[in-house]
Amino acid sequence: MVKKLIVGILALILVAPVFAETAEEKGLRIAQEGEHLDDGWVDSTSKMEMILINKNGKETVRKMHSSATEGSNDDGKMLMVFDSPRDQKGTALLTHSHPDKDNEQWLYLPALKKVKKIASKSKSGPFLGSEFSFEDIGGGKIEDYDYKWLRDEEFNGRKVWVMEAYPKDKYSGYTKVVSWTDQEDHRIYKAEFWDRKKSHLKTMTLTGYEKYLDKFWRPGELHMVNHQTRKETKMQISDNVFNQGLKDKDFTKNSLKRAR
Amino acid sequence: MRFRYDFGFVATSSFWGYQVYLAILNVIKKQKLLFCLPFFFMHTLSYAFGGDWSSEVGLEGTVFAEESETSDTRSNFSLFISTEYYEDWNDGDDSFIFSPRFRLDQNDSERNTFDVSELAWVHVEDTWEIRTGIREVSWGVSLMGGVVDVVNQTSIVEDFFGAKLGQPMINLSLVQDWGILDLFVLTGFRKASLPGPDSRPGLPFELNTDESKISLQNEEIIGLDYAARWQHSWESFEWALSYFYGTSREADIDFNYNVADPGIVSTYDNINQLGVELIYIWNGYSFKYESKTVKGANNRGAGIGMYTAGLIGFEYTWGSVFGGNYDIMWDVSYMHDDRKSSFSAIMEKDIFALGVLNFNDEFDTRISFGSIWDVEDDEGIFLINAERRIAESWKATMFAVYFYAEQKETPPEVIEQQSAAELDRLLRGFELFGDSELEKIIDSFGTLIVEHGIFSDEVGDAIDNLQTIVDNVTFREDNKLAVLKDESFIRIILTHYF
């Protein structure tokens, strides 16, 4: 009897951490759930229009389109082709993601008809003069961050988790990213980016969500405001098409040369 | 931009672009009617198939620091148009591309050019693709290019750093687990476009650009060239091996061996070229290596020989410099060329350094500083390129090149050696002429002497002409850039895209 009790208490002690989840563990679990929920989109294409707004309100528009495959194990591939401004037309970027090593990237320079392998570590650099940086666009992996759940909250009438993510990479431009994530379907409504000096740099709001294939939520607009420069960028995403049987041949160095 | 015919033709977008286009078309009509015909051809195509058009038109103004030895032109305007027509079908598995370009130059007839960069059909299957027609192909890891890149001929007249000229070919590209293998059959050898008497930057001697000699050794053109390139990657390495057999794209210069009417012509050798390219990515650095071994090149005076040329260097980008969005990309490499006195190998042991400051702003502002420095001979080329989009589809570019080279003094005894008695010695000491060619010269002199007598004006003129050529063409090995010492320039280019 006593022995049983001791075993019971021991078991309770051993198992206890599972029940008393720490804020860090909860944060990681939420991030992982979010990722699993998005499994199975196979491939997609979409169009993007990026509106750069300077502090005087003057707008510059950049257009591009992209195609991507999900891959089986974080080894997705993405091709992004620039359509405007006209002097950049035909420039294309091919990315091969790898689960446990650096991504590979090639840039096609139409004026030189040359494919260039790129090795940039400057993730924090701006993406095409916008308020998005390469790391915002690149879609980081779960393992790239440490997480911490902060609190539950209501956001526009929806229950959300507020949590923080801390980039592990020393080349990241951020010390933390605070996000507001829907508790039901893991849609992210807002994210705040804190720079290396630990001051509030940018806020991104995501709106116009639509559900595709009855499962995958995609935002229609990502609006990034830089509080330090007072510049803004609106990234509008349209014409999302999923699961149309893209092949490997659409994501090779050869395809980069003929990308339109 | 899509054009549609509607009682004539009407542009459906970019009104101003179209106005500029029309105005230029007018100029072209007035200057040379022939030039506008391909445009009408393209319009007809566009009407029939409704493909995608991208064009650019630009005006370029250049000011030279000095008058040159052959031209007193100090300023020059040039107008260019290039267009690309693209259409695909079968879900993109078949595509057609046509891109011609035109240039009109104020002073230099060598720069009035029309070239078809691309006129090709590409068919894609899962594991291979075939590309047939006129195309541009770029090999090599260096931004400077030039080491292994051999498929296309270039024009240094149109662009000082070499504009590619379209090359007719059939190219089968195999995409496999073991990499990409490209096989080429190339035809229609084209001569390099070299500067004429009015060209700037030019040469201090007159090159007969209409006349050329191909493959001196074989005295014939092979007609077909063959090439192959295998590229693959593993972990952080990416490499390519290439082979080329055919007529070299690099021009050398030679005497025409006609003593009665002496001149300088370009020559081309039949070569075998083995190329190696390697990139290693490490921690944001991109290390690059590129080299070639060429067999069959004349290597001036040394007969059929072999030489190697190569480049080793790295590229790195500093992000977020000057406390803002700026980044600086550095590209530094060391170049080496075995050839001592080839016309093509103006630089032999050089350091190439390029810094590109990207503003990362909405205008894509970018300033590049570059230098090519000959470490042995203290000669170099410095350049600055600054560009910025100044309106929705307009770009302004400033490009300046400075040639740093001093004319080292030619020994006075060389200048004075003008007598017939010393000619033989002069020619023997003159690397340009191989031994076999010397006989030709002596023969043609013999003919002149027999016909006109040794003290005749004809023989005297022939000797003078020869002397002039000798003086001009013998680049001193340590002083090659001197030929360009007066050619520094600043160029402003305004380009409109539509």
mmCIF file with all atom_site columns, N, CA and C in Angstrom, chain A residues 52 54 60 62 85-89 101 104 106 112-114 116-119 121-122 124 126 129 171 231 247 249 252-254 258 260, chain B residues 1 52-54 84 86 93 97 118 124 126 129 131 136 138 140 142 173 175 231 238 281 284 315 320 360-362 364 389 497-498:
data_model
loop_
_atom_site.group_PDB
_atom_site.id
_atom_site.type_symbol
_atom_site.label_atom_id
_atom_site.label_alt_id
_atom_site.label_comp_id
_atom_site.label_asym_id
_atom_site.label_entity_id
_atom_site.label_seq_id
_atom_site.pdbx_PDB_ins_code
_atom_site.Cartn_x
_atom_site.Cartn_y
_atom_site.Cartn_z
_atom_site.occupancy
_atom_site.B_iso_or_equiv
_atom_site.pdbx_formal_charge
_atom_site.auth_seq_id
_atom_site.auth_comp_id
_atom_site.auth_asym_id
_atom_site.auth_atom_id
_atom_site.pdbx_PDB_model_num
ATOM 1   N N  . LEU A 1 52  ? 5.041  50.637 -51.614 1.00 0.00 ? 52  LEU A N  1
ATOM 2   C CA . LEU A 1 52  ? 5.968  51.291 -50.693 1.00 0.00 ? 52  LEU A CA 1
ATOM 3   C C  . LEU A 1 52  ? 5.489  52.718 -50.475 1.00 0.00 ? 52  LEU A C  1
ATOM 4   N N  . ASN A 1 54  ? 6.325  56.274 -48.608 1.00 0.00 ? 54  ASN A N  1
ATOM 5   C CA . ASN A 1 54  ? 7.333  56.995 -47.827 1.00 0.00 ? 54  ASN A CA 1
ATOM 6   C C  . ASN A 1 54  ? 6.654  57.901 -46.810 1.00 0.00 ? 54  ASN A C  1
ATOM 7   N N  . THR A 1 60  ? 5.142  53.931 -54.227 1.00 0.00 ? 60  THR A N  1
ATOM 8   C CA . THR A 1 60  ? 5.849  53.251 -55.315 1.00 0.00 ? 60  THR A CA 1
ATOM 9   C C  . THR A 1 60  ? 5.354  51.817 -55.327 1.00 0.00 ? 60  THR A C  1
ATOM 10  N N  . ARG A 1 62  ? 5.588  47.833 -56.602 1.00 0.00 ? 62  ARG A N  1
ATOM 11  C CA . ARG A 1 62  ? 6.377  46.739 -57.176 1.00 0.00 ? 62  ARG A CA 1
ATOM 12  C C  . ARG A 1 62  ? 5.460  45.524 -57.312 1.00 0.00 ? 62  ARG A C  1
ATOM 13  N N  . PRO A 1 85  ? 9.008  47.402 -60.942 1.00 0.00 ? 85  PRO A N  1
ATOM 14  C CA . PRO A 1 85  ? 9.188  48.322 -62.066 1.00 0.00 ? 85  PRO A CA 1
ATOM 15  C C  . PRO A 1 85  ? 9.814  47.635 -63.285 1.00 0.00 ? 85  PRO A C  1
ATOM 16  N N  . ARG A 1 86  ? 9.585  48.243 -64.441 1.00 0.00 ? 86  ARG A N  1
ATOM 17  C CA . ARG A 1 86  ? 9.955  47.612 -65.697 1.00 0.00 ? 86  ARG A CA 1
ATOM 18  C C  . ARG A 1 86  ? 11.449 47.317 -65.797 1.00 0.00 ? 86  ARG A C  1
ATOM 19  N N  . ASP A 1 87  ? 12.275 48.153 -65.194 1.00 0.00 ? 87  ASP A N  1
ATOM 20  C CA . ASP A 1 87  ? 13.714 47.927 -65.323 1.00 0.00 ? 87  ASP A CA 1
ATOM 21  C C  . ASP A 1 87  ? 14.162 46.683 -64.560 1.00 0.00 ? 87  ASP A C  1
ATOM 22  N N  . GLN A 1 88  ? 13.289 46.165 -63.706 1.00 0.00 ? 88  GLN A N  1
ATOM 23  C CA . GLN A 1 88  ? 13.635 44.959 -62.947 1.00 0.00 ? 88  GLN A CA 1
ATOM 24  C C  . GLN A 1 88  ? 12.931 43.721 -63.499 1.00 0.00 ? 88  GLN A C  1
ATOM 25  N N  . LYS A 1 89  ? 12.150 43.926 -64.523 1.00 0.00 ? 89  LYS A N  1
ATOM 26  C CA . LYS A 1 89  ? 11.322 42.830 -65.032 1.00 0.00 ? 89  LYS A CA 1
ATOM 27  C C  . LYS A 1 89  ? 12.186 41.628 -65.427 1.00 0.00 ? 89  LYS A C  1
ATOM 28  N N  . LYS A 1 101 ? 20.238 22.705 -42.840 1.00 0.00 ? 101 LYS A N  1
ATOM 29  C CA . LYS A 1 101 ? 21.369 23.530 -43.245 1.00 0.00 ? 101 LYS A CA 1
ATOM 30  C C  . LYS A 1 101 ? 20.848 24.798 -43.912 1.00 0.00 ? 101 LYS A C  1
ATOM 31  N N  . GLU A 1 104 ? 19.570 27.405 -50.011 1.00 0.00 ? 104 GLU A N  1
ATOM 32  C CA . GLU A 1 104 ? 20.340 27.777 -51.200 1.00 0.00 ? 104 GLU A CA 1
ATOM 33  C C  . GLU A 1 104 ? 19.529 28.775 -52.001 1.00 0.00 ? 104 GLU A C  1
ATOM 34  N N  . TRP A 1 106 ? 19.510 31.328 -55.635 1.00 0.00 ? 106 TRP A N  1
ATOM 35  C CA . TRP A 1 106 ? 20.101 31.791 -56.899 1.00 0.00 ? 106 TRP A CA 1
ATOM 36  C C  . TRP A 1 106 ? 19.278 32.961 -57.412 1.00 0.00 ? 106 TRP A C  1
ATOM 37  N N  . LEU A 1 112 ? 22.215 40.390 -67.748 1.00 0.00 ? 112 LEU A N  1
ATOM 38  C CA . LEU A 1 112 ? 23.450 39.641 -67.994 1.00 0.00 ? 112 LEU A CA 1
ATOM 39  C C  . LEU A 1 112 ? 23.161 38.219 -68.446 1.00 0.00 ? 112 LEU A C  1
ATOM 40  N N  . LYS A 1 113 ? 21.898 37.836 -68.446 1.00 0.00 ? 113 LYS A N  1
ATOM 41  C CA . LYS A 1 113 ? 21.489 36.462 -68.737 1.00 0.00 ? 113 LYS A CA 1
ATOM 42  C C  . LYS A 1 113 ? 22.282 35.484 -67.867 1.00 0.00 ? 113 LYS A C  1
ATOM 43  N N  . LYS A 1 114 ? 22.411 35.822 -66.622 1.00 0.00 ? 114 LYS A N  1
ATOM 44  C CA . LYS A 1 114 ? 23.309 35.073 -65.755 1.00 0.00 ? 114 LYS A CA 1
ATOM 45  C C  . LYS A 1 114 ? 22.596 34.626 -64.484 1.00 0.00 ? 114 LYS A C  1
ATOM 46  N N  . LYS A 1 116 ? 23.145 33.707 -60.701 1.00 0.00 ? 116 LYS A N  1
ATOM 47  C CA . LYS A 1 116 ? 24.179 33.967 -59.712 1.00 0.00 ? 116 LYS A CA 1
ATOM 48  C C  . LYS A 1 116 ? 23.795 33.301 -58.395 1.00 0.00 ? 116 LYS A C  1
ATOM 49  N N  . LYS A 1 117 ? 24.698 32.521 -57.871 1.00 0.00 ? 117 LYS A N  1
ATOM 50  C CA . LYS A 1 117 ? 24.446 31.899 -56.565 1.00 0.00 ? 117 LYS A CA 1
ATOM 51  C C  . LYS A 1 117 ? 24.682 32.958 -55.500 1.00 0.00 ? 117 LYS A C  1
ATOM 52  N N  . ILE A 1 118 ? 23.766 33.112 -54.567 1.00 0.00 ? 118 ILE A N  1
ATOM 53  C CA . ILE A 1 118 ? 23.968 34.150 -53.566 1.00 0.00 ? 118 ILE A CA 1
ATOM 54  C C  . ILE A 1 118 ? 24.136 33.570 -52.172 1.00 0.00 ? 118 ILE A C  1
ATOM 55  N N  . ALA A 1 119 ? 24.921 34.298 -51.401 1.00 0.00 ? 119 ALA A N  1
ATOM 56  C CA . ALA A 1 119 ? 25.346 33.765 -50.111 1.00 0.00 ? 119 ALA A CA 1
ATOM 57  C C  . ALA A 1 119 ? 25.059 34.728 -48.986 1.00 0.00 ? 119 ALA A C  1
ATOM 58  N N  . LYS A 1 121 ? 24.150 36.777 -45.857 1.00 0.00 ? 121 LYS A N  1
ATOM 59  C CA . LYS A 1 121 ? 23.746 36.513 -44.480 1.00 0.00 ? 121 LYS A CA 1
ATOM 60  C C  . LYS A 1 121 ? 22.916 37.667 -43.950 1.00 0.00 ? 121 LYS A C  1
ATOM 61  N N  . SER A 1 122 ? 22.822 38.725 -44.745 1.00 0.00 ? 122 SER A N  1
ATOM 62  C CA . SER A 1 122 ? 22.177 39.921 -44.218 1.00 0.00 ? 122 SER A CA 1
ATOM 63  C C  . SER A 1 122 ? 20.665 39.792 -44.300 1.00 0.00 ? 122 SER A C  1
ATOM 64  N N  . SER A 1 124 ? 18.655 40.799 -42.243 1.00 0.00 ? 124 SER A N  1
ATOM 65  C CA . SER A 1 124 ? 17.978 41.965 -41.692 1.00 0.00 ? 124 SER A CA 1
ATOM 66  C C  . SER A 1 124 ? 17.833 43.062 -42.737 1.00 0.00 ? 124 SER A C  1
ATOM 67  N N  . PRO A 1 126 ? 16.639 45.190 -45.997 1.00 0.00 ? 126 PRO A N  1
ATOM 68  C CA . PRO A 1 126 ? 15.286 45.386 -46.521 1.00 0.00 ? 126 PRO A CA 1
ATOM 69  C C  . PRO A 1 126 ? 15.061 44.622 -47.817 1.00 0.00 ? 126 PRO A C  1
ATOM 70  N N  . GLY A 1 129 ? 13.731 47.469 -50.974 1.00 0.00 ? 129 GLY A N  1
ATOM 71  C CA . GLY A 1 129 ? 13.445 48.830 -50.542 1.00 0.00 ? 129 GLY A CA 1
ATOM 72  C C  . GLY A 1 129 ? 12.173 48.975 -49.731 1.00 0.00 ? 129 GLY A C  1
ATOM 73  N N  . TYR A 1 171 ? 22.438 36.963 -36.846 1.00 0.00 ? 171 TYR A N  1
ATOM 74  C CA . TYR A 1 171 ? 22.307 37.888 -37.975 1.00 0.00 ? 171 TYR A CA 1
ATOM 75  C C  . TYR A 1 171 ? 20.895 38.459 -38.097 1.00 0.00 ? 171 TYR A C  1
ATOM 76  N N  . LYS A 1 231 ? 7.866  55.033 -42.422 1.00 0.00 ? 231 LYS A N  1
ATOM 77  C CA . LYS A 1 231 ? 7.548  54.519 -43.752 1.00 0.00 ? 231 LYS A CA 1
ATOM 78  C C  . LYS A 1 231 ? 6.680  53.268 -43.608 1.00 0.00 ? 231 LYS A C  1
ATOM 79  N N  . LYS A 1 247 ? 5.976  20.866 -60.844 1.00 0.00 ? 247 LYS A N  1
ATOM 80  C CA . LYS A 1 247 ? 6.978  19.801 -60.862 1.00 0.00 ? 247 LYS A CA 1
ATOM 81  C C  . LYS A 1 247 ? 8.356  20.325 -60.483 1.00 0.00 ? 247 LYS A C  1
ATOM 82  N N  . LYS A 1 249 ? 10.895 20.335 -62.256 1.00 0.00 ? 249 LYS A N  1
ATOM 83  C CA . LYS A 1 249 ? 11.494 21.079 -63.370 1.00 0.00 ? 249 LYS A CA 1
ATOM 84  C C  . LYS A 1 249 ? 11.124 22.560 -63.331 1.00 0.00 ? 249 LYS A C  1
ATOM 85  N N  . THR A 1 252 ? 14.298 24.555 -61.037 1.00 0.00 ? 252 THR A N  1
ATOM 86  C CA . THR A 1 252 ? 15.720 24.315 -61.238 1.00 0.00 ? 252 THR A CA 1
ATOM 87  C C  . THR A 1 252 ? 16.393 25.587 -61.732 1.00 0.00 ? 252 THR A C  1
ATOM 88  N N  . LYS A 1 253 ? 17.723 25.540 -61.806 1.00 0.00 ? 253 LYS A N  1
ATOM 89  C CA . LYS A 1 253 ? 18.447 26.690 -62.338 1.00 0.00 ? 253 LYS A CA 1
ATOM 90  C C  . LYS A 1 253 ? 18.036 26.947 -63.791 1.00 0.00 ? 253 LYS A C  1
ATOM 91  N N  . ASN A 1 254 ? 17.694 25.884 -64.499 1.00 0.00 ? 254 ASN A N  1
ATOM 92  C CA . ASN A 1 254 ? 17.201 26.058 -65.868 1.00 0.00 ? 254 ASN A CA 1
ATOM 93  C C  . ASN A 1 254 ? 15.889 26.834 -65.890 1.00 0.00 ? 254 ASN A C  1
ATOM 94  N N  . ARG A 1 258 ? 14.240 30.742 -67.608 1.00 0.00 ? 258 ARG A N  1
ATOM 95  C CA . ARG A 1 258 ? 13.090 30.965 -68.486 1.00 0.00 ? 258 ARG A CA 1
ATOM 96  C C  . ARG A 1 258 ? 11.877 31.469 -67.708 1.00 0.00 ? 258 ARG A C  1
ATOM 97  N N  . ARG A 1 260 ? 9.103  33.687 -66.238 1.00 0.00 ? 260 ARG A N  1
ATOM 98  C CA . ARG A 1 260 ? 8.437  34.904 -66.724 1.00 0.00 ? 260 ARG A CA 1
ATOM 99  C C  . ARG A 1 260 ? 7.398  35.335 -65.726 1.00 0.00 ? 260 ARG A C  1
ATOM 100 N N  . MET B 2 1   ? 4.485  45.156 -72.140 1.00 0.00 ? 1   MET B N  1
ATOM 101 C CA . MET B 2 1   ? 3.563  46.037 -72.835 1.00 0.00 ? 1   MET B CA 1
ATOM 102 C C  . MET B 2 1   ? 3.014  45.311 -74.057 1.00 0.00 ? 1   MET B C  1
ATOM 103 N N  . ASP B 2 52  ? 4.095  38.742 -75.136 1.00 0.00 ? 52  ASP B N  1
ATOM 104 C CA . ASP B 2 52  ? 4.480  39.759 -74.171 1.00 0.00 ? 52  ASP B CA 1
ATOM 105 C C  . ASP B 2 52  ? 5.694  40.549 -74.676 1.00 0.00 ? 52  ASP B C  1
ATOM 106 N N  . TRP B 2 53  ? 5.586  41.863 -74.642 1.00 0.00 ? 53  TRP B N  1
ATOM 107 C CA . TRP B 2 53  ? 6.671  42.722 -75.104 1.00 0.00 ? 53  TRP B CA 1
ATOM 108 C C  . TRP B 2 53  ? 7.320  43.433 -73.937 1.00 0.00 ? 53  TRP B C  1
ATOM 109 N N  . SER B 2 54  ? 8.640  43.501 -73.920 1.00 0.00 ? 54  SER B N  1
ATOM 110 C CA . SER B 2 54  ? 9.337  44.397 -72.997 1.00 0.00 ? 54  SER B CA 1
ATOM 111 C C  . SER B 2 54  ? 10.394 45.109 -73.812 1.00 0.00 ? 54  SER B C  1
ATOM 112 N N  . GLU B 2 84  ? 12.177 42.789 -76.367 1.00 0.00 ? 84  GLU B N  1
ATOM 113 C CA . GLU B 2 84  ? 12.059 41.342 -76.222 1.00 0.00 ? 84  GLU B CA 1
ATOM 114 C C  . GLU B 2 84  ? 10.603 40.954 -76.417 1.00 0.00 ? 84  GLU B C  1
ATOM 115 N N  . TYR B 2 86  ? 8.092  37.761 -76.151 1.00 0.00 ? 86  TYR B N  1
ATOM 116 C CA . TYR B 2 86  ? 8.051  36.427 -75.551 1.00 0.00 ? 86  TYR B CA 1
ATOM 117 C C  . TYR B 2 86  ? 6.640  35.855 -75.648 1.00 0.00 ? 86  TYR B C  1
ATOM 118 N N  . ASP B 2 93  ? 5.580  24.839 -71.614 1.00 0.00 ? 93  ASP B N  1
ATOM 119 C CA . ASP B 2 93  ? 6.581  23.852 -72.016 1.00 0.00 ? 93  ASP B CA 1
ATOM 120 C C  . ASP B 2 93  ? 7.248  24.219 -73.337 1.00 0.00 ? 93  ASP B C  1
ATOM 121 N N  . ILE B 2 97  ? 11.163 33.236 -78.145 1.00 0.00 ? 97  ILE B N  1
ATOM 122 C CA . ILE B 2 97  ? 11.673 34.536 -77.734 1.00 0.00 ? 97  ILE B CA 1
ATOM 123 C C  . ILE B 2 97  ? 12.378 35.188 -78.916 1.00 0.00 ? 97  ILE B C  1
ATOM 124 N N  . GLU B 2 118 ? 18.488 37.299 -79.391 1.00 0.00 ? 118 GLU B N  1
ATOM 125 C CA . GLU B 2 118 ? 17.796 36.017 -79.247 1.00 0.00 ? 118 GLU B CA 1
ATOM 126 C C  . GLU B 2 118 ? 16.691 35.875 -80.282 1.00 0.00 ? 118 GLU B C  1
ATOM 127 N N  . VAL B 2 124 ? 10.596 22.281 -73.278 1.00 0.00 ? 124 VAL B N  1
ATOM 128 C CA . VAL B 2 124 ? 10.972 21.727 -71.978 1.00 0.00 ? 124 VAL B CA 1
ATOM 129 C C  . VAL B 2 124 ? 10.245 20.414 -71.705 1.00 0.00 ? 124 VAL B C  1
ATOM 130 N N  . ASP B 2 126 ? 10.394 16.956 -68.686 1.00 0.00 ? 126 ASP B N  1
ATOM 131 C CA . ASP B 2 126 ? 10.701 16.826 -67.262 1.00 0.00 ? 126 ASP B CA 1
ATOM 132 C C  . ASP B 2 126 ? 12.193 16.778 -66.977 1.00 0.00 ? 126 ASP B C  1
ATOM 133 N N  . GLU B 2 129 ? 15.680 19.795 -71.770 1.00 0.00 ? 129 GLU B N  1
ATOM 134 C CA . GLU B 2 129 ? 15.092 20.828 -72.612 1.00 0.00 ? 129 GLU B CA 1
ATOM 135 C C  . GLU B 2 129 ? 15.983 21.083 -73.811 1.00 0.00 ? 129 GLU B C  1
ATOM 136 N N  . ARG B 2 131 ? 16.952 23.901 -76.846 1.00 0.00 ? 131 ARG B N  1
ATOM 137 C CA . ARG B 2 131 ? 16.841 25.313 -77.204 1.00 0.00 ? 131 ARG B CA 1
ATOM 138 C C  . ARG B 2 131 ? 17.470 25.488 -78.572 1.00 0.00 ? 131 ARG B C  1
ATOM 139 N N  . GLU B 2 136 ? 21.797 33.814 -76.196 1.00 0.00 ? 136 GLU B N  1
ATOM 140 C CA . GLU B 2 136 ? 22.929 34.282 -75.401 1.00 0.00 ? 136 GLU B CA 1
ATOM 141 C C  . GLU B 2 136 ? 23.141 33.299 -74.273 1.00 0.00 ? 136 GLU B C  1
ATOM 142 N N  . SER B 2 138 ? 25.683 32.445 -70.883 1.00 0.00 ? 138 SER B N  1
ATOM 143 C CA . SER B 2 138 ? 26.682 33.030 -69.989 1.00 0.00 ? 138 SER B CA 1
ATOM 144 C C  . SER B 2 138 ? 27.296 31.951 -69.110 1.00 0.00 ? 138 SER B C  1
ATOM 145 N N  . GLY B 2 140 ? 30.538 31.024 -66.274 1.00 0.00 ? 140 GLY B N  1
ATOM 146 C CA . GLY B 2 140 ? 31.509 31.652 -65.390 1.00 0.00 ? 140 GLY B CA 1
ATOM 147 C C  . GLY B 2 140 ? 30.907 32.130 -64.089 1.00 0.00 ? 140 GLY B C  1
ATOM 148 N N  . SER B 2 142 ? 32.415 34.760 -62.297 1.00 0.00 ? 142 SER B N  1
ATOM 149 C CA . SER B 2 142 ? 32.830 36.118 -61.981 1.00 0.00 ? 142 SER B CA 1
ATOM 150 C C  . SER B 2 142 ? 31.873 37.134 -62.581 1.00 0.00 ? 142 SER B C  1
ATOM 151 N N  . SER B 2 173 ? 19.803 20.418 -73.076 1.00 0.00 ? 173 SER B N  1
ATOM 152 C CA . SER B 2 173 ? 20.135 20.541 -71.662 1.00 0.00 ? 173 SER B CA 1
ATOM 153 C C  . SER B 2 173 ? 19.486 19.397 -70.897 1.00 0.00 ? 173 SER B C  1
ATOM 154 N N  . VAL B 2 175 ? 18.630 17.637 -67.409 1.00 0.00 ? 175 VAL B N  1
ATOM 155 C CA . VAL B 2 175 ? 18.523 17.948 -65.989 1.00 0.00 ? 175 VAL B CA 1
ATOM 156 C C  . VAL B 2 175 ? 18.341 16.637 -65.240 1.00 0.00 ? 175 VAL B C  1
ATOM 157 N N  . GLN B 2 231 ? 27.231 21.101 -64.831 1.00 0.00 ? 231 GLN B N  1
ATOM 158 C CA . GLN B 2 231 ? 27.224 21.831 -63.569 1.00 0.00 ? 231 GLN B CA 1
ATOM 159 C C  . GLN B 2 231 ? 26.470 21.040 -62.510 1.00 0.00 ? 231 GLN B C  1
ATOM 160 N N  . GLU B 2 238 ? 29.455 24.462 -55.456 1.00 0.00 ? 238 GLU B N  1
ATOM 161 C CA . GLU B 2 238 ? 28.779 24.414 -56.745 1.00 0.00 ? 238 GLU B CA 1
ATOM 162 C C  . GLU B 2 238 ? 29.862 24.521 -57.804 1.00 0.00 ? 238 GLU B C  1
ATOM 163 N N  . ILE B 2 281 ? 30.314 28.421 -50.727 1.00 0.00 ? 281 ILE B N  1
ATOM 164 C CA . ILE B 2 281 ? 29.592 29.376 -49.895 1.00 0.00 ? 281 ILE B CA 1
ATOM 165 C C  . ILE B 2 281 ? 29.930 29.097 -48.434 1.00 0.00 ? 281 ILE B C  1
ATOM 166 N N  . GLY B 2 284 ? 28.258 33.503 -45.400 1.00 0.00 ? 284 GLY B N  1
ATOM 167 C CA . GLY B 2 284 ? 27.977 34.770 -46.065 1.00 0.00 ? 284 GLY B CA 1
ATOM 168 C C  . GLY B 2 284 ? 28.985 35.123 -47.141 1.00 0.00 ? 284 GLY B C  1
ATOM 169 N N  . GLU B 2 315 ? 33.277 37.100 -52.684 1.00 0.00 ? 315 GLU B N  1
ATOM 170 C CA . GLU B 2 315 ? 32.249 38.130 -52.640 1.00 0.00 ? 315 GLU B CA 1
ATOM 171 C C  . GLU B 2 315 ? 31.625 38.108 -51.251 1.00 0.00 ? 315 GLU B C  1
ATOM 172 N N  . SER B 2 320 ? 23.272 46.405 -43.605 1.00 0.00 ? 320 SER B N  1
ATOM 173 C CA . SER B 2 320 ? 22.943 47.490 -42.678 1.00 0.00 ? 320 SER B CA 1
ATOM 174 C C  . SER B 2 320 ? 24.138 48.365 -42.309 1.00 0.00 ? 320 SER B C  1
ATOM 175 N N  . ASN B 2 360 ? 19.045 50.362 -51.149 1.00 0.00 ? 360 ASN B N  1
ATOM 176 C CA . ASN B 2 360 ? 17.828 49.632 -50.787 1.00 0.00 ? 360 ASN B CA 1
ATOM 177 C C  . ASN B 2 360 ? 16.629 50.552 -50.588 1.00 0.00 ? 360 ASN B C  1
ATOM 178 N N  . ASP B 2 361 ? 16.499 51.511 -51.484 1.00 0.00 ? 361 ASP B N  1
ATOM 179 C CA . ASP B 2 361 ? 15.373 52.424 -51.387 1.00 0.00 ? 361 ASP B CA 1
ATOM 180 C C  . ASP B 2 361 ? 14.364 52.125 -52.506 1.00 0.00 ? 361 ASP B C  1
ATOM 181 N N  . GLU B 2 362 ? 13.312 52.946 -52.554 1.00 0.00 ? 362 GLU B N  1
ATOM 182 C CA . GLU B 2 362 ? 12.275 52.674 -53.554 1.00 0.00 ? 362 GLU B CA 1
ATOM 183 C C  . GLU B 2 362 ? 12.749 52.998 -54.971 1.00 0.00 ? 362 GLU B C  1
ATOM 184 N N  . ASP B 2 364 ? 15.773 52.062 -56.078 1.00 0.00 ? 364 ASP B N  1
ATOM 185 C CA . ASP B 2 364 ? 16.842 51.100 -56.360 1.00 0.00 ? 364 ASP B CA 1
ATOM 186 C C  . ASP B 2 364 ? 18.165 51.801 -56.660 1.00 0.00 ? 364 ASP B C  1
ATOM 187 N N  . ARG B 2 389 ? 16.396 54.987 -60.313 1.00 0.00 ? 389 ARG B N  1
ATOM 188 C CA . ARG B 2 389 ? 15.165 55.142 -61.078 1.00 0.00 ? 389 ARG B CA 1
ATOM 189 C C  . ARG B 2 389 ? 14.629 56.545 -60.790 1.00 0.00 ? 389 ARG B C  1
ATOM 190 N N  . TYR B 2 497 ? 11.878 52.302 -69.981 1.00 0.00 ? 497 TYR B N  1
ATOM 191 C CA . TYR B 2 497 ? 11.413 50.916 -70.125 1.00 0.00 ? 497 TYR B CA 1
ATOM 192 C C  . TYR B 2 497 ? 9.927  50.921 -70.426 1.00 0.00 ? 497 TYR B C  1
ATOM 193 N N  . PHE B 2 498 ? 9.532  50.134 -71.381 1.00 0.00 ? 498 PHE B N  1
ATOM 194 C CA . PHE B 2 498 ? 8.107  50.072 -71.681 1.00 0.00 ? 498 PHE B CA 1
ATOM 195 C C  . PHE B 2 498 ? 7.723  48.714 -72.243 1.00 0.00 ? 498 PHE B C  1
#
